[in-house]
GROMACS .gro file of C-alpha atoms in nm:
model
  218
    1MET     CA    1  11.037   9.395  12.987
    2THR     CA    2  10.719   9.603  12.964
    3GLU     CA    3  10.404   9.408  12.880
    4PRO     CA    4  10.253   9.529  12.547
    5LEU     CA    5   9.930   9.727  12.574
    6THR     CA    6   9.652   9.529  12.406
    7ARG     CA    7   9.280   9.598  12.380
    8VAL     CA    8   9.006   9.402  12.200
    9GLN     CA    9   8.845   9.630  11.941
   10TYR     CA   10   8.658   9.607  11.612
   11CYS     CA   11   8.904   9.616  11.320
   12PRO     CA   12   8.765   9.763  10.994
   13HIS     CA   13   9.050   9.597  10.802
   14CYS     CA   14   8.944   9.239  10.871
   15GLY     CA   15   8.595   9.286  11.020
   16ASN     CA   16   8.681   9.107  11.345
   17GLN     CA   17   8.662   9.191  11.714
   18ALA     CA   18   9.031   9.132  11.767
   19PRO     CA   19   9.320   9.219  12.000
   20GLN     CA   20   9.489   9.543  11.898
   21ARG     CA   21   9.840   9.619  12.022
   22LEU     CA   22   9.980   9.969  12.077
   23ILE     CA   23  10.321   9.991  11.910
   24HIS     CA   24  10.390  10.367  11.928
   25THR     CA   25  10.249  10.697  12.051
   26GLN     CA   26  10.344  10.996  11.836
   27ARG     CA   27  10.315  11.318  12.036
   28HIS     CA   28  10.319  11.661  11.869
   29MET     CA   29  10.176  12.012  11.883
   30GLU     CA   30   9.861  12.079  11.681
   31LYS     CA   31   9.758  12.423  11.552
   32THR     CA   32   9.410  12.540  11.649
   33TRP     CA   33   9.215  12.858  11.582
   34SER     CA   34   8.974  13.043  11.806
   35VAL     CA   35   8.625  13.089  11.662
   36SER     CA   36   8.572  13.403  11.869
   37ASP     CA   37   8.868  13.609  11.744
   38GLY     CA   38   9.044  13.396  11.480
   39SER     CA   39   9.368  13.379  11.681
   40GLU     CA   40   9.606  13.088  11.632
   41ASP     CA   41   9.731  12.869  11.913
   42GLU     CA   42   9.903  12.534  11.965
   43HIS     CA   43   9.797  12.247  12.188
   44PRO     CA   44   9.949  11.909  12.277
   45TRP     CA   45   9.821  11.626  12.059
   46SER     CA   46   9.905  11.261  11.998
   47THR     CA   47   9.835  10.974  11.762
   48PHE     CA   48   9.825  10.612  11.874
   49ILE     CA   49   9.974  10.369  11.621
   50VAL     CA   50   9.819  10.027  11.669
   51VAL     CA   51   9.843   9.684  11.504
   52CYS     CA   52   9.556   9.436  11.472
   53GLU     CA   53   9.686   9.101  11.595
   54THR     CA   54   9.450   8.910  11.365
   55CYS     CA   55   9.522   9.069  11.024
   56HIS     CA   56   9.846   9.255  11.123
   57GLN     CA   57   9.726   9.579  10.961
   58VAL     CA   58   9.799   9.923  11.110
   59LEU     CA   59   9.531  10.144  11.269
   60LEU     CA   60   9.563  10.508  11.376
   61TYR     CA   61   9.376  10.667  11.668
   62ASP     CA   62   9.360  11.045  11.714
   63ASN     CA   63   9.409  11.156  12.076
   64MET     CA   64   9.275  11.512  12.071
   65GLY     CA   65   9.454  11.736  12.319
   66ASP     CA   66   9.671  11.442  12.431
   67GLN     CA   67   9.410  11.380  12.700
   68LEU     CA   68   9.411  11.000  12.704
   69SER     CA   69   9.691  10.786  12.840
   70ASP     CA   70   9.847  10.504  12.640
   71LYS     CA   71   9.635  10.255  12.837
   72GLU     CA   72   9.322  10.429  12.705
   73PHE     CA   73   9.416  10.424  12.336
   74ASP     CA   74   9.100  10.227  12.253
   75GLN     CA   75   8.888  10.526  12.364
   76ALA     CA   76   9.044  10.764  12.110
   77ASP     CA   77   8.892  10.841  11.768
   78LEU     CA   78   8.979  10.594  11.494
   79ILE     CA   79   9.103  10.796  11.195
   80TYR     CA   80   9.250  10.513  10.983
   81PRO     CA   81   9.107  10.304  10.834
   82LYS     CA   82   8.759  10.447  10.787
   83SER     CA   83   8.509  10.327  11.044
   84GLY     CA   84   8.147  10.238  10.982
   85ASN     CA   85   8.028  10.558  11.145
   86LEU     CA   86   7.879  10.819  10.916
   87HIS     CA   87   7.860  11.189  11.003
   88HIS     CA   88   7.593  11.280  11.258
   89SER     CA   89   7.410  11.488  10.995
   90VAL     CA   90   7.313  11.163  10.819
   91PRO     CA   91   6.970  11.033  10.935
   92GLU     CA   92   6.987  10.761  11.199
   93LEU     CA   93   6.822  10.491  10.987
   94ILE     CA   94   7.077  10.535  10.708
   95ARG     CA   95   7.364  10.533  10.956
   96LYS     CA   96   7.231  10.214  11.114
   97VAL     CA   97   7.190  10.027  10.783
   98TYR     CA   98   7.538  10.139  10.672
   99GLN     CA   99   7.698  10.031  11.001
  100GLU     CA  100   7.549   9.684  10.955
  101ALA     CA  101   7.689   9.677  10.602
  102PHE     CA  102   8.035   9.799  10.698
  103ARG     CA  103   8.088   9.521  10.950
  104ILE     CA  104   8.061   9.256  10.678
  105LYS     CA  105   8.249   9.437  10.399
  106GLU     CA  106   8.567   9.230  10.436
  107LEU     CA  107   8.399   8.905  10.536
  108ALA     CA  108   8.110   8.894  10.286
  109PRO     CA  109   8.140   9.136   9.988
  110ASN     CA  110   7.817   9.005   9.829
  111ALA     CA  111   7.615   9.071  10.144
  112PHE     CA  112   7.787   9.410  10.179
  113ALA     CA  113   7.675   9.510   9.829
  114VAL     CA  114   7.317   9.411   9.911
  115GLN     CA  115   7.325   9.615  10.232
  116ILE     CA  116   7.460   9.919  10.047
  117ARG     CA  117   7.169   9.884   9.808
  118ARG     CA  118   6.942   9.894  10.114
  119SER     CA  119   7.127  10.206  10.228
  120LEU     CA  120   7.050  10.371   9.893
  121GLU     CA  121   6.685  10.276   9.936
  122ALA     CA  122   6.694  10.446  10.277
  123VAL     CA  123   6.840  10.763  10.120
  124CYS     CA  124   6.561  10.762   9.860
  125GLU     CA  125   6.300  10.719  10.133
  126ASP     CA  126   6.444  11.002  10.340
  127ARG     CA  127   6.462  11.241  10.042
  128GLY     CA  128   6.107  11.168   9.926
  129ALA     CA  129   6.199  10.994   9.601
  130GLY     CA  130   5.854  10.843   9.556
  131LYS     CA  131   5.768  10.483   9.477
  132GLY     CA  132   5.898  10.240   9.218
  133SER     CA  133   6.223  10.058   9.148
  134LEU     CA  134   6.548  10.184   9.294
  135GLN     CA  135   6.653  10.297   8.947
  136LYS     CA  136   6.338  10.511   8.910
  137ARG     CA  137   6.375  10.652   9.262
  138LEU     CA  138   6.736  10.753   9.197
  139ALA     CA  139   6.632  10.915   8.869
  140ASN     CA  140   6.368  11.106   9.064
  141LEU     CA  141   6.636  11.243   9.300
  142VAL     CA  142   6.832  11.365   8.997
  143ASP     CA  143   6.521  11.538   8.858
  144LYS     CA  144   6.464  11.707   9.195
  145GLY     CA  145   6.827  11.825   9.211
  146GLU     CA  146   6.897  11.616   9.522
  147ILE     CA  147   7.192  11.451   9.349
  148PRO     CA  148   7.376  11.571   9.034
  149PRO     CA  149   7.393  11.360   8.716
  150THR     CA  150   7.753  11.255   8.793
  151LEU     CA  151   7.651  11.103   9.127
  152SER     CA  152   7.348  10.949   8.959
  153GLU     CA  153   7.588  10.742   8.751
  154LEU     CA  154   7.768  10.633   9.069
  155SER     CA  155   7.441  10.542   9.237
  156ASP     CA  156   7.344  10.332   8.934
  157VAL     CA  157   7.673  10.142   8.970
  158LEU     CA  158   7.590  10.076   9.336
  159ARG     CA  159   7.243   9.955   9.240
  160LEU     CA  160   7.379   9.713   8.978
  161LEU     CA  161   7.646   9.574   9.211
  162GLY     CA  162   7.382   9.533   9.480
  163ASN     CA  163   7.178   9.328   9.235
  164LEU     CA  164   7.485   9.119   9.155
  165GLY     CA  165   7.541   9.052   9.524
  166ALA     CA  166   7.181   8.943   9.569
  167HIS     CA  167   7.120   8.744   9.249
  168GLY     CA  168   7.458   8.663   9.095
  169ILE     CA  169   7.510   8.287   9.064
  170ASN     CA  170   7.816   8.262   8.843
  171GLU     CA  171   7.965   8.597   8.952
  172SER     CA  172   8.039   8.752   9.288
  173VAL     CA  173   8.127   9.097   9.417
  174LEU     CA  174   8.504   9.112   9.455
  175PRO     CA  175   8.674   9.273   9.758
  176ILE     CA  176   8.812   9.551   9.534
  177GLN     CA  177   8.457   9.618   9.413
  178ALA     CA  178   8.331   9.625   9.771
  179ALA     CA  179   8.591   9.892   9.852
  180ALA     CA  180   8.477  10.096   9.551
  181ILE     CA  181   8.111  10.055   9.653
  182ASP     CA  182   8.198  10.188   9.997
  183ASP     CA  183   8.375  10.493   9.853
  184PHE     CA  184   8.093  10.565   9.607
  185PHE     CA  185   7.823  10.547   9.873
  186ARG     CA  186   8.017  10.777  10.105
  187VAL     CA  187   8.052  11.032   9.821
  188ILE     CA  188   7.674  11.035   9.774
  189VAL     CA  189   7.612  11.075  10.147
  190GLU     CA  190   7.872  11.354  10.164
  191TYR     CA  191   7.696  11.546   9.888
  192VAL     CA  192   7.338  11.495  10.010
  193TYR     CA  193   7.385  11.538  10.386
  194VAL     CA  194   7.732  11.624  10.513
  195ALA     CA  195   7.839  11.909  10.282
  196PRO     CA  196   7.515  12.113  10.334
  197HIS     CA  197   7.540  12.059  10.710
  198LYS     CA  198   7.903  12.174  10.724
  199LEU     CA  199   7.821  12.477  10.508
  200ASN     CA  200   7.547  12.581  10.749
  201GLU     CA  201   7.782  12.531  11.044
  202PHE     CA  202   8.043  12.751  10.872
  203ARG     CA  203   7.787  13.024  10.807
  204GLU     CA  204   7.675  13.019  11.169
  205LYS     CA  205   8.033  13.042  11.295
  206MET     CA  206   8.114  13.329  11.060
  207GLU     CA  207   7.799  13.513  11.169
  208HIS     CA  208   7.898  13.462  11.531
  209TYR     CA  209   8.249  13.587  11.456
  210ARG     CA  210   8.115  13.900  11.279
  211SER     CA  211   7.882  13.966  11.571
  212LEU     CA  212   8.168  13.948  11.821
  213ARG     CA  213   8.384  14.183  11.610
  214SER     CA  214   8.100  14.434  11.584
  215ASN     CA  215   8.056  14.434  11.961
  216VAL     CA  216   8.429  14.491  12.014
  217GLU     CA  217   8.444  14.775  11.762
  218GLU     CA  218   8.146  14.949  11.924
   0.00000   0.00000   0.00000
């Protein structure tokens, strides 16, 4: 009988460094497109399906190009559940504070809410929101057009839950609230940092594509 492949990895489900066991490798062909000429092609791909042996939840790792062997599944990109890594366009300080928060989301929802509040403070600092309370700084970002009114409402929810986590005596942040806090904060980060970065990347690629076409046509 083949010995199961197990690696010790951080599990976002339960917040533990725990043994993870490979239960299946799903291999398939993935469509890709060339930036230079827009042509379509297919390449081998695979997804590692893994189980955390502490909480028994499923994790999925993306093996781009089917380059890694089953024994190396822990080196692939975790695509489910969400990891604590934010997009590289997000400033390092904000990413660091959020990573610290994410590791305690399941274990300590109150502390997680407080850390997310710190993450919002870091966003305000990075975007030049001025001095004052977090509420005033967030309002300043709305006035400057850094975040739209809809996201301002979300950020106010994060601020209030962060206060609850820090000062609540008779109430605590529930796990379901911690999950919502996580989603809300990621939406704000996506709007402020990630979406503009991806738009610029798209423009650069399209300009490169047009340049290549012009050279071919000449």
